[in-house]
Structure formats: structure tokens, C-alpha cells
Amino acid sequence: QLPHTFDKQVPLAVIGGTGLYDLPNLKPVARVTVSTPWGFPSAPITISVTDQGYPVAFLARHGQHHDLLPSDVPSRANIAALKKLGVKAIIAFSAVGSLQQEIRPRDFVVPTQVIDRTKGIRPSTFFEKGFVAHAMFGEPFDLTLNQIISDSLPSSGFLEGFDTEHTPLLHTKKHTNKNEDLTVICMEGPQFSTRAELKLYRTWGGSVINMSVLPEAKLAREAEIAYQMICMSTDYDSWNENEEPVTVETVVGNLKANLANACKVAAHLIDIVSAELVSGEKKLGTSLEGSMKYSVSTS
Ligand code: ADE
């Protein structure tokens, strides 16, 4: 039985997506149930401490037993609960389909852009009932956090291989040939996309597709929390007629195989990002402080 309270601020959080329901290589020290004005988060939040002594909060986006549809994830409660714990930066993991041949299943992708294909049914702002605010979102991910992550992981060689032919790669904007954006298309689901939709998204420059980056990234921005998603590619969906169309079995199979890599990436980044948050050198998590003050248009 872990304590239900933790009396220090926790500057860093990891949100786990499908397949990532805890951080098994860290030592849990508390499991807290946080109440917010928007209800309870998807699951109790586990606070762990790394060998270097940094605390980190972990939240399973779809619930601990994966019982929440992407459309039903209580994103406002999730972000508000993390804010309440003192979180200043979030690293969010998500399973994604690949829209590009060179992003192979089991590769990791650190996206820089988002296209919203959700259906407007997910509550996506904290500002309502008489408050109007327009947060800046041209850069949907935190550029400093993106840079720290991209700089601290090599594009190849870090992730464990599965066989001699397949060593998974890490795709970041910095590692692409022309410093091009990597774009995640966020769709509503729960059904996967049609082939025509996927072909359209490819013409839009989509790199990967998921059901989870929104409204999470928008709400983190409104909460002035630095946010970066790390995508775990699980399938080619069905645009790629040379590959088997996506099934849940493919997604879950590739995620299970890749869990050790996700945990390795998370553990590596937690210490690096925490050290950065403590030193304050790059103003990670503090450069957004007070930004929403200028976004409210209600007198
Ligand atoms: N998550 C994992 N694979 C996906 C896909 N093909 N489409 C949407 N979300 C996904």
C-alpha cells in the first residue's frame, strides 16, 4: 500500500498512452487521487523517484485498465490534476499509425505539428462560462522541451532492436533531411480511418495519426505547462496497400514488443528533463508562466 499523499511539488509528469500503464523501472513512493473542478483524472497518479532522486508523476491516459475511449478521456481533469501537483513539463506517450513509409512500426517519433481532425465533441478549454481566452498554438509543442528531447536521444542505436533487419529509429525534426515538421493528425475514432482519408492526410503532410494529442496539448498550453508528445508507431494503418491493414492486434502486439523501449526512453528523459527543470537554465516550464494573462479577452 502506497501513501495517498506526497507533500513536495512534482515538476515533471509522464502521461502513458495505450500499452504504457506504469513506469516499471522506477520506485513508486505515492499514489494520489486528485480531485479537480473538472472531476477526477483518468486514474490515480503514481509518484515515483528516480535513482538520481527526481520525483515524477505518472498518469495512464486511458485508465489503468484501458477502459476509457479516446473521446471520453477527461483531459481537463488530467491536466488540472497535474497542475495541482506542481507539474511544469509533461512528456506524453501515444501509440500512432504511420502515414509515411520511412516511419516503420516500432519507430519513435517526436512530432512538432498537429492537425485537428477531432469532431469538436471533446471539451477543449478551461475558459468558459463568461471567460474568453485564445491561447497561442502555432507551435503546439514546447520548443524547448522538443529540443531537449531531440538532443538527448540519438536517431539510431538507442532503441533495442527486434531482429537483425529491424533496429527502430527515432524521428525528430532535427534528424529529418530538411529540418521538416513532423505532423500528427489527431482523429476522433474510435474506428480507424478510411483509406481515402489516410491518403488525404498524406497529401496534407501528415507523418503519423492518433486519437490522443488533442485536446491534451491545448489544455497543457492553457495551463502554462510545457508539453511534448512522443509517438510510438504501431502500424501503417491501411493507406499502404503493400502492408496488412491495421488491427487492434497489430497495434497491441507492436506496443507490447516496444514497451521496454518506451520505458528506456522515459527513464532516460526523466533525469535529463528534471535536471533542466531544477537548473532553470533553459527556462523550461517557466517561459509560459503568465502567458495566459495576455490571452484572456474578457474585461
Ligand atoms: N493509434 C495507433 N494506430 C492508430 C491508427 N492507425 N489510427 C489512429 N490511431 C492510432
Coordinates of C-alpha atoms and ligand atoms in Angstrom, one line a residue:
Q1 CA 0.0 0.0 0.0
L2 CA 1.5 3.3 -1.1
P3 CA 0.8 6.6 0.7
H4 CA -2.1 8.7 -0.8
T5 CA -0.3 12.0 -0.4
F6 CA 3.0 13.5 -1.5
D7 CA 4.0 16.7 0.2
K8 CA 6.5 18.1 -2.4
Q9 CA 5.9 19.7 -5.7
V10 CA 6.4 17.4 -8.7
P11 CA 7.8 19.4 -11.7
L12 CA 7.7 16.6 -14.3
A13 CA 4.9 14.3 -15.4
V14 CA 4.7 11.4 -17.9
I15 CA 1.4 10.5 -19.5
G16 CA 1.2 7.0 -20.7
G17 CA -0.9 6.0 -23.7
T18 CA -2.1 2.6 -24.9
G19 CA 0.2 -0.1 -23.7
L20 CA 2.1 2.1 -21.2
Y21 CA 0.2 1.9 -17.9
D22 CA 3.1 2.5 -15.4
L23 CA 6.9 3.1 -15.3
P24 CA 8.1 -0.3 -14.0
N25 CA 11.7 0.7 -13.7
L26 CA 11.1 3.5 -11.2
K27 CA 10.4 3.3 -7.5
P28 CA 6.8 4.3 -6.7
V29 CA 6.5 6.4 -3.4
A30 CA 2.9 7.6 -3.5
R31 CA -0.4 7.1 -5.4
V32 CA -2.6 10.1 -5.2
T33 CA -6.2 10.6 -6.2
V34 CA -6.6 14.2 -7.2
S35 CA -9.9 16.0 -7.3
T36 CA -10.3 19.0 -9.7
P37 CA -13.2 21.3 -10.7
W38 CA -13.4 19.2 -13.8
G39 CA -13.7 15.9 -12.0
F40 CA -11.2 13.1 -11.4
P41 CA -8.4 12.3 -13.8
S42 CA -8.3 9.0 -15.8
A43 CA -6.6 7.2 -13.0
P44 CA -4.8 7.7 -9.6
I45 CA -1.5 9.4 -10.3
T46 CA 1.6 7.4 -9.3
I47 CA 4.6 9.4 -8.0
S48 CA 8.0 7.7 -8.3
V49 CA 11.5 8.8 -7.6
T50 CA 14.4 8.1 -9.9
D51 CA 17.8 6.8 -8.8
Q52 CA 19.1 10.4 -9.0
G53 CA 16.3 11.5 -6.6
Y54 CA 13.9 13.3 -9.0
P55 CA 10.2 12.8 -8.4
V56 CA 8.0 12.2 -11.4
A57 CA 4.2 11.9 -11.7
F58 CA 2.7 9.2 -14.0
L59 CA -0.8 9.2 -15.3
A60 CA -2.4 6.4 -17.5
R61 CA -4.4 8.4 -20.1
H62 CA -6.9 5.7 -20.8
G63 CA -7.2 4.5 -17.2
Q64 CA -5.2 1.8 -15.5
H65 CA -7.2 -1.0 -17.2
H66 CA -7.7 0.8 -20.5
D67 CA -11.4 1.5 -20.0
L68 CA -11.6 5.0 -21.5
L69 CA -12.3 5.6 -25.2
P70 CA -10.1 8.5 -26.6
S71 CA -13.3 10.6 -26.9
D72 CA -14.0 10.1 -23.2
V73 CA -10.6 10.8 -21.7
P74 CA -11.2 13.5 -19.0
S75 CA -8.3 15.7 -20.4
R76 CA -9.3 18.8 -18.4
A77 CA -9.2 16.8 -15.1
N78 CA -5.9 15.2 -16.2
I79 CA -4.1 18.4 -16.9
A80 CA -5.7 20.2 -13.9
A81 CA -4.6 17.4 -11.6
L82 CA -1.1 17.5 -12.8
K83 CA -1.1 21.3 -12.5
K84 CA -2.2 20.9 -8.9
L85 CA 0.8 18.6 -8.2
G86 CA 3.1 21.4 -9.4
V87 CA 3.9 19.9 -12.8
K88 CA 5.7 22.3 -15.2
A89 CA 6.5 19.9 -18.0
I90 CA 4.8 16.9 -19.5
I91 CA 6.2 14.1 -21.7
A92 CA 3.2 12.3 -23.2
F93 CA 3.4 8.9 -24.9
S94 CA 1.0 7.8 -27.6
A95 CA 0.6 4.9 -29.9
V96 CA 0.2 6.2 -33.5
G97 CA -0.3 4.8 -37.0
S98 CA 2.4 5.7 -39.5
L99 CA 1.5 7.7 -42.7
Q100 CA 5.0 7.6 -44.1
Q101 CA 6.9 4.6 -45.4
E102 CA 10.1 5.6 -43.6
I103 CA 8.4 5.7 -40.2
R104 CA 8.2 1.9 -39.6
P105 CA 6.1 0.2 -37.0
R106 CA 8.1 0.3 -33.7
D107 CA 9.9 3.5 -34.6
F108 CA 9.5 6.5 -32.3
V109 CA 8.5 10.0 -33.5
V110 CA 8.8 13.4 -31.7
P111 CA 6.3 15.5 -33.6
T112 CA 6.3 19.3 -34.0
Q113 CA 2.9 20.0 -35.5
V114 CA -0.7 18.9 -35.2
I115 CA -3.8 18.8 -37.5
D116 CA -7.1 18.6 -35.7
R117 CA -9.5 16.0 -37.1
T118 CA -11.5 15.5 -33.9
K119 CA -15.2 16.2 -34.2
G120 CA -15.4 19.1 -31.7
I121 CA -17.1 16.9 -29.1
R122 CA -14.2 16.9 -26.6
P123 CA -14.2 19.7 -24.1
S124 CA -11.0 21.5 -25.1
T125 CA -10.7 24.7 -23.0
F126 CA -10.6 25.6 -19.3
F127 CA -12.0 29.0 -20.2
E128 CA -15.8 29.1 -20.4
K129 CA -18.9 30.4 -18.5
G130 CA -18.1 34.1 -19.2
F131 CA -14.4 33.9 -19.7
V132 CA -13.0 34.0 -23.3
A133 CA -9.3 33.2 -23.9
H134 CA -7.3 32.5 -27.1
A135 CA -4.1 30.7 -26.2
M136 CA -1.3 30.8 -28.9
F137 CA -1.0 27.4 -30.5
G138 CA 1.1 28.0 -33.7
E139 CA 3.7 25.8 -32.0
P140 CA 1.5 23.1 -30.4
F141 CA 4.5 21.5 -28.6
D142 CA 7.0 23.2 -26.3
L143 CA 10.0 24.1 -28.4
T144 CA 12.5 23.9 -25.5
L145 CA 11.2 20.5 -24.4
N146 CA 11.3 19.3 -28.0
Q147 CA 14.9 20.4 -28.4
I148 CA 16.0 18.8 -25.1
I149 CA 14.4 15.5 -26.1
S150 CA 15.8 15.6 -29.7
D151 CA 19.3 16.5 -28.4
S152 CA 19.4 13.8 -25.7
L153 CA 18.4 10.8 -27.9
P154 CA 20.4 9.6 -30.9
S155 CA 18.3 8.9 -34.0
S156 CA 19.5 5.3 -34.1
G157 CA 21.2 2.9 -31.7
F158 CA 19.4 3.9 -28.6
L159 CA 16.3 1.8 -29.1
E160 CA 16.6 -2.0 -28.7
G161 CA 16.3 -3.9 -32.0
F162 CA 13.9 -6.8 -32.6
D163 CA 15.8 -8.7 -35.2
T164 CA 18.9 -8.1 -37.4
E165 CA 16.9 -6.2 -40.0
H166 CA 14.9 -4.0 -37.7
T167 CA 16.5 -1.6 -35.4
P168 CA 13.9 1.0 -34.5
L169 CA 14.7 4.7 -35.3
L170 CA 13.8 7.9 -33.5
H171 CA 12.4 10.5 -35.9
T172 CA 12.7 14.1 -34.8
K173 CA 12.6 17.4 -36.8
K174 CA 16.3 17.8 -36.2
H175 CA 17.0 14.4 -37.7
T176 CA 15.0 14.8 -40.8
N177 CA 16.8 15.7 -44.0
K178 CA 15.4 19.2 -44.5
N179 CA 14.5 20.1 -40.9
E180 CA 10.9 19.4 -41.8
D181 CA 8.0 19.4 -39.4
L182 CA 6.7 16.0 -38.2
T183 CA 2.9 16.3 -38.1
V184 CA 0.5 14.2 -36.0
I185 CA -3.1 14.1 -37.3
C186 CA -5.5 13.7 -34.4
M187 CA -8.7 11.9 -35.3
E188 CA -11.8 11.3 -33.3
G189 CA -12.1 7.5 -33.5
P190 CA -12.9 5.0 -32.1
Q191 CA -13.0 3.4 -35.6
F192 CA -9.8 3.7 -37.6
S193 CA -9.7 5.9 -40.8
T194 CA -10.8 5.0 -44.3
R195 CA -8.1 4.6 -47.0
A196 CA -9.3 7.8 -48.7
E197 CA -8.9 9.8 -45.5
L198 CA -5.4 8.4 -45.0
K199 CA -4.4 9.3 -48.5
L200 CA -5.8 12.8 -47.9
Y201 CA -3.8 13.2 -44.7
R202 CA -0.6 12.1 -46.6
T203 CA -1.2 15.0 -49.1
W204 CA -1.5 17.3 -46.1
G205 CA 1.9 16.3 -44.9
G206 CA 0.8 14.1 -42.1
S207 CA 3.6 11.9 -40.6
V208 CA 1.6 9.9 -38.0
I209 CA -2.0 9.6 -36.8
N210 CA -3.5 9.1 -33.3
M211 CA -6.6 9.8 -31.3
S212 CA -5.0 11.4 -28.3
V213 CA -2.9 14.5 -28.8
L214 CA -5.9 16.8 -28.6
P215 CA -7.2 18.4 -26.5
E216 CA -4.4 17.3 -24.2
A217 CA -1.8 19.6 -25.9
K218 CA -4.2 22.6 -26.0
L219 CA -5.1 22.2 -22.3
A220 CA -1.5 21.9 -21.3
R221 CA -0.8 25.2 -23.1
E222 CA -3.7 26.9 -21.3
A223 CA -2.4 25.5 -18.0
E224 CA 1.1 27.0 -19.0
I225 CA 2.7 23.6 -18.8
A226 CA 5.4 22.7 -21.3
Y227 CA 4.2 19.7 -23.3
Q228 CA 5.8 17.3 -25.8
M229 CA 4.4 14.1 -27.2
I230 CA 6.5 11.1 -28.1
C231 CA 4.8 8.8 -30.6
M232 CA 5.3 5.1 -30.8
S233 CA 4.5 3.9 -34.3
T234 CA 2.5 0.7 -34.2
D235 CA 1.1 0.2 -37.8
Y236 CA 0.8 1.6 -41.3
D237 CA -3.0 1.8 -40.9
S238 CA -4.5 1.0 -44.4
W239 CA -3.1 3.6 -46.8
N240 CA -0.2 1.3 -47.6
E241 CA -1.6 -1.4 -49.8
N242 CA 1.7 -3.4 -49.5
E243 CA 1.1 -3.9 -45.8
E244 CA -1.7 -5.6 -43.8
P245 CA -4.4 -3.1 -42.8
V246 CA -4.3 -2.1 -39.2
T247 CA -6.0 -4.2 -36.5
V248 CA -6.0 -3.8 -32.7
E249 CA -3.9 -7.0 -32.6
T250 CA -1.1 -5.3 -34.7
V251 CA -1.3 -2.2 -32.5
V252 CA -1.1 -4.1 -29.2
G253 CA 1.4 -6.6 -30.5
N254 CA 3.9 -3.9 -31.5
L255 CA 3.3 -1.9 -28.3
K256 CA 4.0 -4.9 -26.1
A257 CA 7.2 -5.6 -28.1
N258 CA 8.1 -1.9 -27.7
L259 CA 7.3 -1.4 -24.0
A260 CA 10.9 -1.9 -22.9
N261 CA 12.0 0.8 -25.4
A262 CA 9.3 3.2 -24.1
C263 CA 10.4 2.7 -20.5
K264 CA 14.0 3.1 -21.5
V265 CA 13.2 6.4 -23.3
A266 CA 11.1 7.6 -20.4
A267 CA 13.7 6.8 -17.8
H268 CA 16.5 8.5 -19.8
L269 CA 14.5 11.6 -20.4
I270 CA 13.1 11.9 -16.8
D271 CA 16.5 12.6 -15.3
I272 CA 17.6 14.9 -18.1
V273 CA 14.4 17.0 -18.2
S274 CA 14.2 17.1 -14.4
A275 CA 17.8 18.3 -14.1
E276 CA 16.9 21.0 -16.6
L277 CA 13.7 22.0 -14.7
V278 CA 15.8 22.3 -11.5
S279 CA 18.6 24.3 -13.1
G280 CA 16.2 26.7 -14.8
E281 CA 18.9 27.4 -17.4
K282 CA 16.7 27.0 -20.5
K283 CA 13.6 28.4 -18.7
L284 CA 11.8 25.1 -19.4
G285 CA 8.3 25.3 -17.9
T286 CA 8.8 28.9 -16.7
S287 CA 8.8 30.7 -20.1
L288 CA 5.0 30.0 -20.3
E289 CA 4.3 31.4 -16.9
G290 CA 1.8 34.3 -17.0
S291 CA 1.3 33.8 -20.8
M292 CA -2.5 33.2 -20.5
K293 CA -2.9 36.6 -18.9
Y294 CA -2.5 38.1 -22.3
S295 CA -4.8 35.6 -23.9
V296 CA -8.0 36.5 -22.0
S297 CA -10.2 38.8 -23.9
T298 CA -12.9 39.2 -21.3
S299 CA -12.6 42.5 -19.5
Ligands
ADE1 N1 -3.2 4.6 -32.8 C1 -2.4 3.6 -33.2 N2 -2.6 3.3 -34.5 C2 -3.5 4.2 -35.0 C3 -4.1 4.5 -36.2 N3 -3.8 3.8 -37.3 N4 -5.0 5.5 -36.3 C4 -5.4 6.2 -35.2 N5 -4.8 6.0 -34.0 C5 -3.9 5.0 -33.9

